[in-house]
PDB file of C-alpha atoms in Angstrom:
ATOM      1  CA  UNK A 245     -34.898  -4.907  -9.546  1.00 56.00           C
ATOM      2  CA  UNK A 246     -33.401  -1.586  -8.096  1.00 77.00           C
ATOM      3  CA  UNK A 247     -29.618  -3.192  -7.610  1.00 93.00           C
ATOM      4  CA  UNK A 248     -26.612  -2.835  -9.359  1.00 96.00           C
ATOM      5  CA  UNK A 249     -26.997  -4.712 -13.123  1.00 97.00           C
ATOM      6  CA  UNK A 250     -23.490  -5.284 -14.976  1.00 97.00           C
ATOM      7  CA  UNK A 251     -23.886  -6.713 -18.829  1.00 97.00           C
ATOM      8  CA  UNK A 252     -23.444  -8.449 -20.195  1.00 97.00           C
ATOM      9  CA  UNK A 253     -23.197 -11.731 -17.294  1.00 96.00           C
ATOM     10  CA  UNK A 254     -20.489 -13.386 -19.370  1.00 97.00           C
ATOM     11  CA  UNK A 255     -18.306 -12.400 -22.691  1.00 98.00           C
ATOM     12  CA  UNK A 256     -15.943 -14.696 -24.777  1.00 98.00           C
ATOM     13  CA  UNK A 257     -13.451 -12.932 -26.750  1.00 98.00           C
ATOM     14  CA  UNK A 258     -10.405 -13.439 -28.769  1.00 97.00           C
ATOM     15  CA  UNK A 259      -6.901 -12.072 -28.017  1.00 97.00           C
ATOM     16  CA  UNK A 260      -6.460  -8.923 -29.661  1.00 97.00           C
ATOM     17  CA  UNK A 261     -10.370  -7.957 -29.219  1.00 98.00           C
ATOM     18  CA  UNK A 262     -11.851  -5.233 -27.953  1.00 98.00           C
ATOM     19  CA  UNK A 263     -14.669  -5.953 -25.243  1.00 98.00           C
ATOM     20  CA  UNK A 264     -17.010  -3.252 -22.893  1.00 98.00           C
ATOM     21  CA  UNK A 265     -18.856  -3.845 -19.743  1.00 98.00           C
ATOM     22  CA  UNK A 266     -22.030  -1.555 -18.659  1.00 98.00           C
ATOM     23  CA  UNK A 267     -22.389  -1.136 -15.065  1.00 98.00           C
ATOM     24  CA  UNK A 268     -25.500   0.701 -14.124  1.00 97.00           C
ATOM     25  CA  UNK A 269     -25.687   1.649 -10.569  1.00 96.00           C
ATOM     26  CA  UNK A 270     -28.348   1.927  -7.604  1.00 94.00           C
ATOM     27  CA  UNK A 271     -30.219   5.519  -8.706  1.00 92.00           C
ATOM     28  CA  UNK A 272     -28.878   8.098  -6.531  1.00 85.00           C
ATOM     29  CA  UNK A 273     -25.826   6.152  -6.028  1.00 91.00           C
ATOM     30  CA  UNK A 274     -22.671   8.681  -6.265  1.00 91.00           C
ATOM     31  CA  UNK A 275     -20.162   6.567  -5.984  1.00 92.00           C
ATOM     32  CA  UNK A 276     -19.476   3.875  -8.565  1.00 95.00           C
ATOM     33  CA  UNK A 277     -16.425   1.137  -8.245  1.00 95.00           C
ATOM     34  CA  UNK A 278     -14.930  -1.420 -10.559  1.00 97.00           C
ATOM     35  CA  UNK A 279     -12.957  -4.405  -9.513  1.00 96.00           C
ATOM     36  CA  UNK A 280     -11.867  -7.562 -11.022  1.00 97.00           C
ATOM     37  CA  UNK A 281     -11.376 -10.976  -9.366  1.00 96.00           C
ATOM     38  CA  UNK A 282      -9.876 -14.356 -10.647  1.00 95.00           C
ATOM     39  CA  UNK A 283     -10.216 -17.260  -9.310  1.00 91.00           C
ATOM     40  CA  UNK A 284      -9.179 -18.226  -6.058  1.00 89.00           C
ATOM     41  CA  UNK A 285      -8.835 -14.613  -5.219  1.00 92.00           C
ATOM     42  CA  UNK A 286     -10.561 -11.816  -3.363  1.00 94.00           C
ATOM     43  CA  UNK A 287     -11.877  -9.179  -5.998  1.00 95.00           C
ATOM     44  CA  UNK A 288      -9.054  -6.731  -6.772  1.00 94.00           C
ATOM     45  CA  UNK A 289      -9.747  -2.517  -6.406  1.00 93.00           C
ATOM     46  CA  UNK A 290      -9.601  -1.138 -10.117  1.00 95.00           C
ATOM     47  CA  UNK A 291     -11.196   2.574  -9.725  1.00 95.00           C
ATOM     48  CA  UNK A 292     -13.955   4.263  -8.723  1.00 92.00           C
ATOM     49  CA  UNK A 293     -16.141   7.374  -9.787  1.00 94.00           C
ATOM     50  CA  UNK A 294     -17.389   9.734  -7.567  1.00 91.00           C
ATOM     51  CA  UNK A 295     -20.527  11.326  -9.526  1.00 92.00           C
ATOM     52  CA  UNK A 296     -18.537  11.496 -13.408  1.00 93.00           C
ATOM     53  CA  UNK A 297     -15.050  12.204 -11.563  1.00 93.00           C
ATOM     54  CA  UNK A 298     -12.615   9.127 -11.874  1.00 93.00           C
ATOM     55  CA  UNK A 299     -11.163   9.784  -8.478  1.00 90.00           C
ATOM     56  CA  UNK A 300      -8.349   6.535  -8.110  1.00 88.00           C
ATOM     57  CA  UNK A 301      -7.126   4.310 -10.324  1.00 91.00           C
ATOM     58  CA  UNK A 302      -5.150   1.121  -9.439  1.00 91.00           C
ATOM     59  CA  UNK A 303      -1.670   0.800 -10.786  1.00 89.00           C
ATOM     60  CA  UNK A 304      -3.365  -2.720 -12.098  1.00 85.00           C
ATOM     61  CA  UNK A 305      -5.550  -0.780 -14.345  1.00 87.00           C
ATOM     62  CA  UNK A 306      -3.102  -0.858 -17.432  1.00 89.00           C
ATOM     63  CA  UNK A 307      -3.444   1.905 -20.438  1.00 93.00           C
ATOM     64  CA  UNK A 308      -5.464  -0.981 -22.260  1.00 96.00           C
ATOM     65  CA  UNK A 309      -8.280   0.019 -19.644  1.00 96.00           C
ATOM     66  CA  UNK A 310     -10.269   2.912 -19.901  1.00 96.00           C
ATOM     67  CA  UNK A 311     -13.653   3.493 -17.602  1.00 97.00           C
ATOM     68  CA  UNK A 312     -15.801   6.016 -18.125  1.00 96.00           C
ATOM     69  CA  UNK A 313     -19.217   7.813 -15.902  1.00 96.00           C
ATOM     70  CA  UNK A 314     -19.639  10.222 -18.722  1.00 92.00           C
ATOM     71  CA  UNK A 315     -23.180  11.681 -17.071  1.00 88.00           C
ATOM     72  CA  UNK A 316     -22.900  10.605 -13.150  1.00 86.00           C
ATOM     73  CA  UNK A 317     -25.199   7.374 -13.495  1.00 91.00           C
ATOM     74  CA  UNK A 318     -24.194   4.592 -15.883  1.00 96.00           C
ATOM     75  CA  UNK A 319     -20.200   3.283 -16.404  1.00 98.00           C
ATOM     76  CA  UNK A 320     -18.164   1.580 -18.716  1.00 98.00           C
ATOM     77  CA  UNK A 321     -15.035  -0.330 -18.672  1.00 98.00           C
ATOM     78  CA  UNK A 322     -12.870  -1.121 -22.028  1.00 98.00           C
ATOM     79  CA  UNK A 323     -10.706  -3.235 -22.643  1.00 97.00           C
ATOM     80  CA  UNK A 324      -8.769  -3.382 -25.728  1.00 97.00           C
ATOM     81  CA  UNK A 325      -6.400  -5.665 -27.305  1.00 97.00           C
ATOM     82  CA  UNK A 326      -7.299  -8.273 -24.374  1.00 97.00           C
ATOM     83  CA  UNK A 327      -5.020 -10.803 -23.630  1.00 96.00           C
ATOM     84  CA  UNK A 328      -5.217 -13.729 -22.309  1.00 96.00           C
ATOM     85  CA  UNK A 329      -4.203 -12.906 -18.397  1.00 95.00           C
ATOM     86  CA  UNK A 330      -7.563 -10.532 -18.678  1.00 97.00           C
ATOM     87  CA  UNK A 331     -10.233 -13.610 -18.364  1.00 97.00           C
ATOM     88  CA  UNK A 332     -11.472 -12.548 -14.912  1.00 97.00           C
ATOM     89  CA  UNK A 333     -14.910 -11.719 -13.694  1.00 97.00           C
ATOM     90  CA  UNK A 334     -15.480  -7.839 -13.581  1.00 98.00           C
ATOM     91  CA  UNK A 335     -17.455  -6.536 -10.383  1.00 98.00           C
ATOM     92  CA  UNK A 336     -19.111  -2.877 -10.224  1.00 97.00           C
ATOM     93  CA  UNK A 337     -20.384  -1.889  -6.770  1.00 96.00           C
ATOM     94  CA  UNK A 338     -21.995   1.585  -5.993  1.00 94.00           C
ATOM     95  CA  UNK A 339     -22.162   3.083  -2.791  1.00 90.00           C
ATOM     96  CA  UNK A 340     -24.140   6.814  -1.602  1.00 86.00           C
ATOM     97  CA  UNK A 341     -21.026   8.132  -0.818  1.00 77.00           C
ATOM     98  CA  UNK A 342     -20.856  11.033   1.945  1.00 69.00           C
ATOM     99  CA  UNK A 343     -23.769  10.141   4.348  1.00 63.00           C
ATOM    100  CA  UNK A 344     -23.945   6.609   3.218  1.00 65.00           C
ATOM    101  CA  UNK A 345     -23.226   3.495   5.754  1.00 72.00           C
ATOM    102  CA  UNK A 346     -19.469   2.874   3.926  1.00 75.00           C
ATOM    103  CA  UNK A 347     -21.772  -0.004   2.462  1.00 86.00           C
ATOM    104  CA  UNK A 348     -21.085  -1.205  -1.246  1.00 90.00           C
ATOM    105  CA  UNK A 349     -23.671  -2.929  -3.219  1.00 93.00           C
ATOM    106  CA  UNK A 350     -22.495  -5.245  -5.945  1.00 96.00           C
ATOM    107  CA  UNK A 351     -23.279  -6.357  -9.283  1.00 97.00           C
ATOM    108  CA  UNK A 352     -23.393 -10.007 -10.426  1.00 96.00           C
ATOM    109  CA  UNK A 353     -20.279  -9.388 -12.187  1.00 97.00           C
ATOM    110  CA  UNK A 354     -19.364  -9.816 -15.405  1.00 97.00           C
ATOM    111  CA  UNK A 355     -17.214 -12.653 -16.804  1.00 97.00           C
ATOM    112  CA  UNK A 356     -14.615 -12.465 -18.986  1.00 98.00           C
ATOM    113  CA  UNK A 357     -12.955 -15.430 -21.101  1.00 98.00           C
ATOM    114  CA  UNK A 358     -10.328 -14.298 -23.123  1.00 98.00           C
ATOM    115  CA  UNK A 359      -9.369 -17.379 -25.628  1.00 96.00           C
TER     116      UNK A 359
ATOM    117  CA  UNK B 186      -1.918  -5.294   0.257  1.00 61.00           C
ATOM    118  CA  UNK B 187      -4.987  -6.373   2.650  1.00 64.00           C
ATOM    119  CA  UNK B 188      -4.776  -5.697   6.364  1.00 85.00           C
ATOM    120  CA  UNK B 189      -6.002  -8.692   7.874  1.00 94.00           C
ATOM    121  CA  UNK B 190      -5.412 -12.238   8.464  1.00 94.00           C
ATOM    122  CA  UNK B 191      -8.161 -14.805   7.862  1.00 96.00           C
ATOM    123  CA  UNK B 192      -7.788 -18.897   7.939  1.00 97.00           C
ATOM    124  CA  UNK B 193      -8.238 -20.364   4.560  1.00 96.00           C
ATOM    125  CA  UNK B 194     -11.038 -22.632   5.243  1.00 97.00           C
ATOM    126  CA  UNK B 195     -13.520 -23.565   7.955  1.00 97.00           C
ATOM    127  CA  UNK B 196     -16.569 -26.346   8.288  1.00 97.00           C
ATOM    128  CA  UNK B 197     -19.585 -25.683  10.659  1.00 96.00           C
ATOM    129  CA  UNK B 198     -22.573 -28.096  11.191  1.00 97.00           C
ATOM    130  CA  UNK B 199     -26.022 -26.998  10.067  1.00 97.00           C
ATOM    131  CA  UNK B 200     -27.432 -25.329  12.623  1.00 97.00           C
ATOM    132  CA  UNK B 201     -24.570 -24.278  14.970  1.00 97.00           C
ATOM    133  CA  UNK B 202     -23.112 -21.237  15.226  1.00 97.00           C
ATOM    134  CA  UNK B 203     -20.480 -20.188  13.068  1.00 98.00           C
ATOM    135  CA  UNK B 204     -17.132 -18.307  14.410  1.00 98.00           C
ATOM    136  CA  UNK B 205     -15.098 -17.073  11.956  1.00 98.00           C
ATOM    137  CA  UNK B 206     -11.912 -14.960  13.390  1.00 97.00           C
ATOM    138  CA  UNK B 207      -9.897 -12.136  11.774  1.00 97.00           C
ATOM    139  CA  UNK B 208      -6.507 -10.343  13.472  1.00 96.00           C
ATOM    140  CA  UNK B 209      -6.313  -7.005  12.013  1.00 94.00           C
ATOM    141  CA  UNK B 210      -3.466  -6.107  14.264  1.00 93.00           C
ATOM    142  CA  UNK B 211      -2.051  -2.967  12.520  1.00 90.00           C
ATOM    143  CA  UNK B 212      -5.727  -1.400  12.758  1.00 90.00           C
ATOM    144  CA  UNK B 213      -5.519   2.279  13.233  1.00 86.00           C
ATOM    145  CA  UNK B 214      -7.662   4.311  15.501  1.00 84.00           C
ATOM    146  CA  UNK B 215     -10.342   5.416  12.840  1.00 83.00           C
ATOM    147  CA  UNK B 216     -10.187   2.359  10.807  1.00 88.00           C
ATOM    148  CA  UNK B 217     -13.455   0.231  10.368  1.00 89.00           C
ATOM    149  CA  UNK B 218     -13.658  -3.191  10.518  1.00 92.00           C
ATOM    150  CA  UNK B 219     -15.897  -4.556   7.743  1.00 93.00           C
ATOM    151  CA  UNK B 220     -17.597  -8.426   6.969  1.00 96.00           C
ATOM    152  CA  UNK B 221     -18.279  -9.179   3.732  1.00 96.00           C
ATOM    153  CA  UNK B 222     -19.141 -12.788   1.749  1.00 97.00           C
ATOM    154  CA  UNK B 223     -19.442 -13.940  -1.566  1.00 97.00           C
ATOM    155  CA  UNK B 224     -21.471 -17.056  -2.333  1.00 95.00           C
ATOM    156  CA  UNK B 225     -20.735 -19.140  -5.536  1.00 88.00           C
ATOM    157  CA  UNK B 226     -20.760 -16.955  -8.880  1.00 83.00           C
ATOM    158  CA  UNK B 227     -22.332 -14.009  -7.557  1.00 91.00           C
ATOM    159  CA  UNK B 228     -20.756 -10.305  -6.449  1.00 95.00           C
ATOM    160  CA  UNK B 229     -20.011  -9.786  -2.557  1.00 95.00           C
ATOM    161  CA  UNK B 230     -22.529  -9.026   0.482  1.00 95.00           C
ATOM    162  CA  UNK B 231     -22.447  -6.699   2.611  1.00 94.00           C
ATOM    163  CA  UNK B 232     -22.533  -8.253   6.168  1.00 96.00           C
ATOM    164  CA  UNK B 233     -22.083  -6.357   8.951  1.00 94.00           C
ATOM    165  CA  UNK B 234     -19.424  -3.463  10.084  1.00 92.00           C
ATOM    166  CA  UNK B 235     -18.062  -1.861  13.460  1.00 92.00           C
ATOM    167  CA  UNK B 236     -15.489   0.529  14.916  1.00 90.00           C
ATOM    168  CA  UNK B 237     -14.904  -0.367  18.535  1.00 90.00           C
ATOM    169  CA  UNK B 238     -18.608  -1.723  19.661  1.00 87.00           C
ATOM    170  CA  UNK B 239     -19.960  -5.219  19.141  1.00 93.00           C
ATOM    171  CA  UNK B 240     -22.056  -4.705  16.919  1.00 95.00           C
ATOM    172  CA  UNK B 241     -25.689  -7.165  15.623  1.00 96.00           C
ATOM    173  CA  UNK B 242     -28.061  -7.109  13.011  1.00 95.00           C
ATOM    174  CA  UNK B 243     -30.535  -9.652  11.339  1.00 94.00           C
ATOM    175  CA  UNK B 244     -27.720 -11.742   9.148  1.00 94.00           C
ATOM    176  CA  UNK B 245     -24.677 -11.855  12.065  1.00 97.00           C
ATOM    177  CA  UNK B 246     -22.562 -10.567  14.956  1.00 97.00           C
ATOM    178  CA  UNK B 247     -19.151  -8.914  15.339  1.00 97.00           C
ATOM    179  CA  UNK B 248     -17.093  -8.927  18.684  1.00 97.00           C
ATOM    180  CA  UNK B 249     -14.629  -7.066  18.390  1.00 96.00           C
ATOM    181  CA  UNK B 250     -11.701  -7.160  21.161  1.00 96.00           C
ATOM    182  CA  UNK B 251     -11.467  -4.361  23.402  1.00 94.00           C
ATOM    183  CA  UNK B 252      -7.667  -3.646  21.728  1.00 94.00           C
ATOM    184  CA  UNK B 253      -9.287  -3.703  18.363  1.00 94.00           C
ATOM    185  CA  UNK B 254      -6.336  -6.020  16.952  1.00 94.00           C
ATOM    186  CA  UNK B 255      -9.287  -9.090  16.080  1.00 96.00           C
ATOM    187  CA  UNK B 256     -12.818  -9.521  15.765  1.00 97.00           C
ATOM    188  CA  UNK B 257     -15.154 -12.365  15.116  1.00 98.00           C
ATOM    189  CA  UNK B 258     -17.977 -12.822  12.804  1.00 98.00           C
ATOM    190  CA  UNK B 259     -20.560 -14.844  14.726  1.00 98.00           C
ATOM    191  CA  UNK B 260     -23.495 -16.376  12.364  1.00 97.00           C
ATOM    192  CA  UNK B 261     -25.547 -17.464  15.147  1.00 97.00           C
ATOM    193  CA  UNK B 262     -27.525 -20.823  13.560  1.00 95.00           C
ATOM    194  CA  UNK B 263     -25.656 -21.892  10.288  1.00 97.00           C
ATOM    195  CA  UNK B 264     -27.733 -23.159   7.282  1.00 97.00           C
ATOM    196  CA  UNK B 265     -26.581 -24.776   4.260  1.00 97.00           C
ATOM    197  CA  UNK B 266     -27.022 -21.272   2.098  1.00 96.00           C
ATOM    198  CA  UNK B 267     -24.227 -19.703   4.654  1.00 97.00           C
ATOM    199  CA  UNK B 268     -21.629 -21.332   2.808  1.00 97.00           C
ATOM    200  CA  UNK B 269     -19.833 -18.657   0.956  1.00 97.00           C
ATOM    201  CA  UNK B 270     -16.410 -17.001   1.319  1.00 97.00           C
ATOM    202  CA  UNK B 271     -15.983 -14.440   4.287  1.00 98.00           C
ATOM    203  CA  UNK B 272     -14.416 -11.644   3.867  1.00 97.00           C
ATOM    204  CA  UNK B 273     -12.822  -9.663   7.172  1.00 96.00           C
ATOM    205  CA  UNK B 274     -11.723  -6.047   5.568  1.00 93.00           C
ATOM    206  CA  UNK B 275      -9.888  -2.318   7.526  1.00 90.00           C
ATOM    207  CA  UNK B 276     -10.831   0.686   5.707  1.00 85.00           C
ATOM    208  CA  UNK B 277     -10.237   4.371   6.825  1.00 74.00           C
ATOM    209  CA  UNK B 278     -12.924   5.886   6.552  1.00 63.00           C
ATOM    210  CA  UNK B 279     -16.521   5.490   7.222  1.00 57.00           C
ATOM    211  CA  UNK B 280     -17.638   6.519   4.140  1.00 56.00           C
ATOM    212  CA  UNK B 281     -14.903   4.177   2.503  1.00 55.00           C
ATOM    213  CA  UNK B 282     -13.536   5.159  -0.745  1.00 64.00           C
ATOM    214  CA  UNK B 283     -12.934   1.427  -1.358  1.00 80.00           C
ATOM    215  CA  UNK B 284     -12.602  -1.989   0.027  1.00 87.00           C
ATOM    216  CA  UNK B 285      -9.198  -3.734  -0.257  1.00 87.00           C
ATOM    217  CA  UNK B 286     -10.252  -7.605   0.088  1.00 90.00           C
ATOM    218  CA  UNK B 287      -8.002 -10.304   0.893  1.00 89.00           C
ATOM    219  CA  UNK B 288      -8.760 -13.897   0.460  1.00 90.00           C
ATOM    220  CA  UNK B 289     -10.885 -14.846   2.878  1.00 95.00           C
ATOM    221  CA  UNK B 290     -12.274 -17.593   4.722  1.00 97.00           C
ATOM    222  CA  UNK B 291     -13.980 -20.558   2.876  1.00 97.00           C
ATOM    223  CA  UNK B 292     -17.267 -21.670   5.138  1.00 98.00           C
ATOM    224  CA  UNK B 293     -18.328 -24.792   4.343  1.00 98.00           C
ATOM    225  CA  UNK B 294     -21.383 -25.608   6.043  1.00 97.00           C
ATOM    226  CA  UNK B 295     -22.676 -29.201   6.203  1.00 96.00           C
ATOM    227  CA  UNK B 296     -25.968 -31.111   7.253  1.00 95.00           C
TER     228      UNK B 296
END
């Protein structure tokens, strides 16, 4: 499977955890998003990575958020002390970037339960 | 905040041809118009996309009107495994930096 894998698929937590998604993106992908969508709703723009650059951030991701592309490839997006208004699913999409289509490709998501 | 206006919810029959309608009215002159769905418990699709032509692939169609404020997403024989939420979406730039989705149209397609 050469598309976009997120893990894990679904997480239960407690409030006050700490929890981490993996994105890993289509090879050769340079540009690397993260969203989050609850239900009922479109999925929401978080930030997005161009190479390891974090080039936007959404004024929804709060300083209990932190996403990382530390090498260009694979990302990561904390979350610590979650609460309970965090249960969502988390989407990361990857696109080529200059030259591409304006295509993204997403993940399966990962959801979050936050009890 | 999204730039378009979808209807909450439409039903097609199997095997008719499914028009879903978006007004993007505020569109700028290098703003893309881009179709995306998301079926049950999975991430979004990429559909289909278009500046000022009417544009067709193998999934779909998109008219868009010659003043650019709507478009249409035609799916040209609706099956069962069409039904999914439709997403009509403006971005800037062709090599978008992001998508800002709004909330789409439910397709419910029935036998």
């Amino acid at each position: 499977d050469t598309g976009v894998s997120q893990d894990p698929r679904h997480k239960i937590t407690k409030r006050g955890q700490n929890v981490t998604f993996r994105c890993d993106p289509i090879s050769e992908h340079n540009r690397l998003y993260w969203y989050r969508q609850t239900l009922g709703q479109g999925p929401e723009f978080l930030t997005y990575f161009q190479n390891e650059a974090q080039l936007e951030k959404s004024r929804l991701l709060s300083d209990r958020f932190s996403a990382e592309r530390p090498k260009g490839s694979f990302s990561t997006l904390e979350i610590q002390r979650t609460e309970q208004g965090d249960s969502a699913m988390y989407l990361c999409a990857s696109s080529p970037g200059l030259g591409g289509t304006g295509e993204l490709f997403f993940g399966e998501g990962s959801r979050l339960t936050v009890l | 905040d999204a730039k378009t206006t979808q209807p909450p919810s439409m039903d097609c029959a199997e095997g008719r041809a499914a028009n879903l309608p978006c007004n993007h009215s505020t569109i700028s002159g290098n703003e893309y118009v881009y179709w995306y769905r998301q079926i049950h418990s999975q991430g979004p699709q990429y559909i289909i996309h278009g500046l000022k032509n009417n544009e067709t692939n193998e999934m779909a169609s998109l008219i868009i009107t010659e003043d650019r404020k709507s478009s249409t997403l035609i799916l040209p024989h609706a099956t069962l495994r069409d039904t999914a939420v439709y997403y009509c979406i403006v971005s800037e730039s062709y090599n978008t930096d992001k998508l800002i989705f709004g909330t789409g149209t439910r397709l419910q397609v029935f036998p």
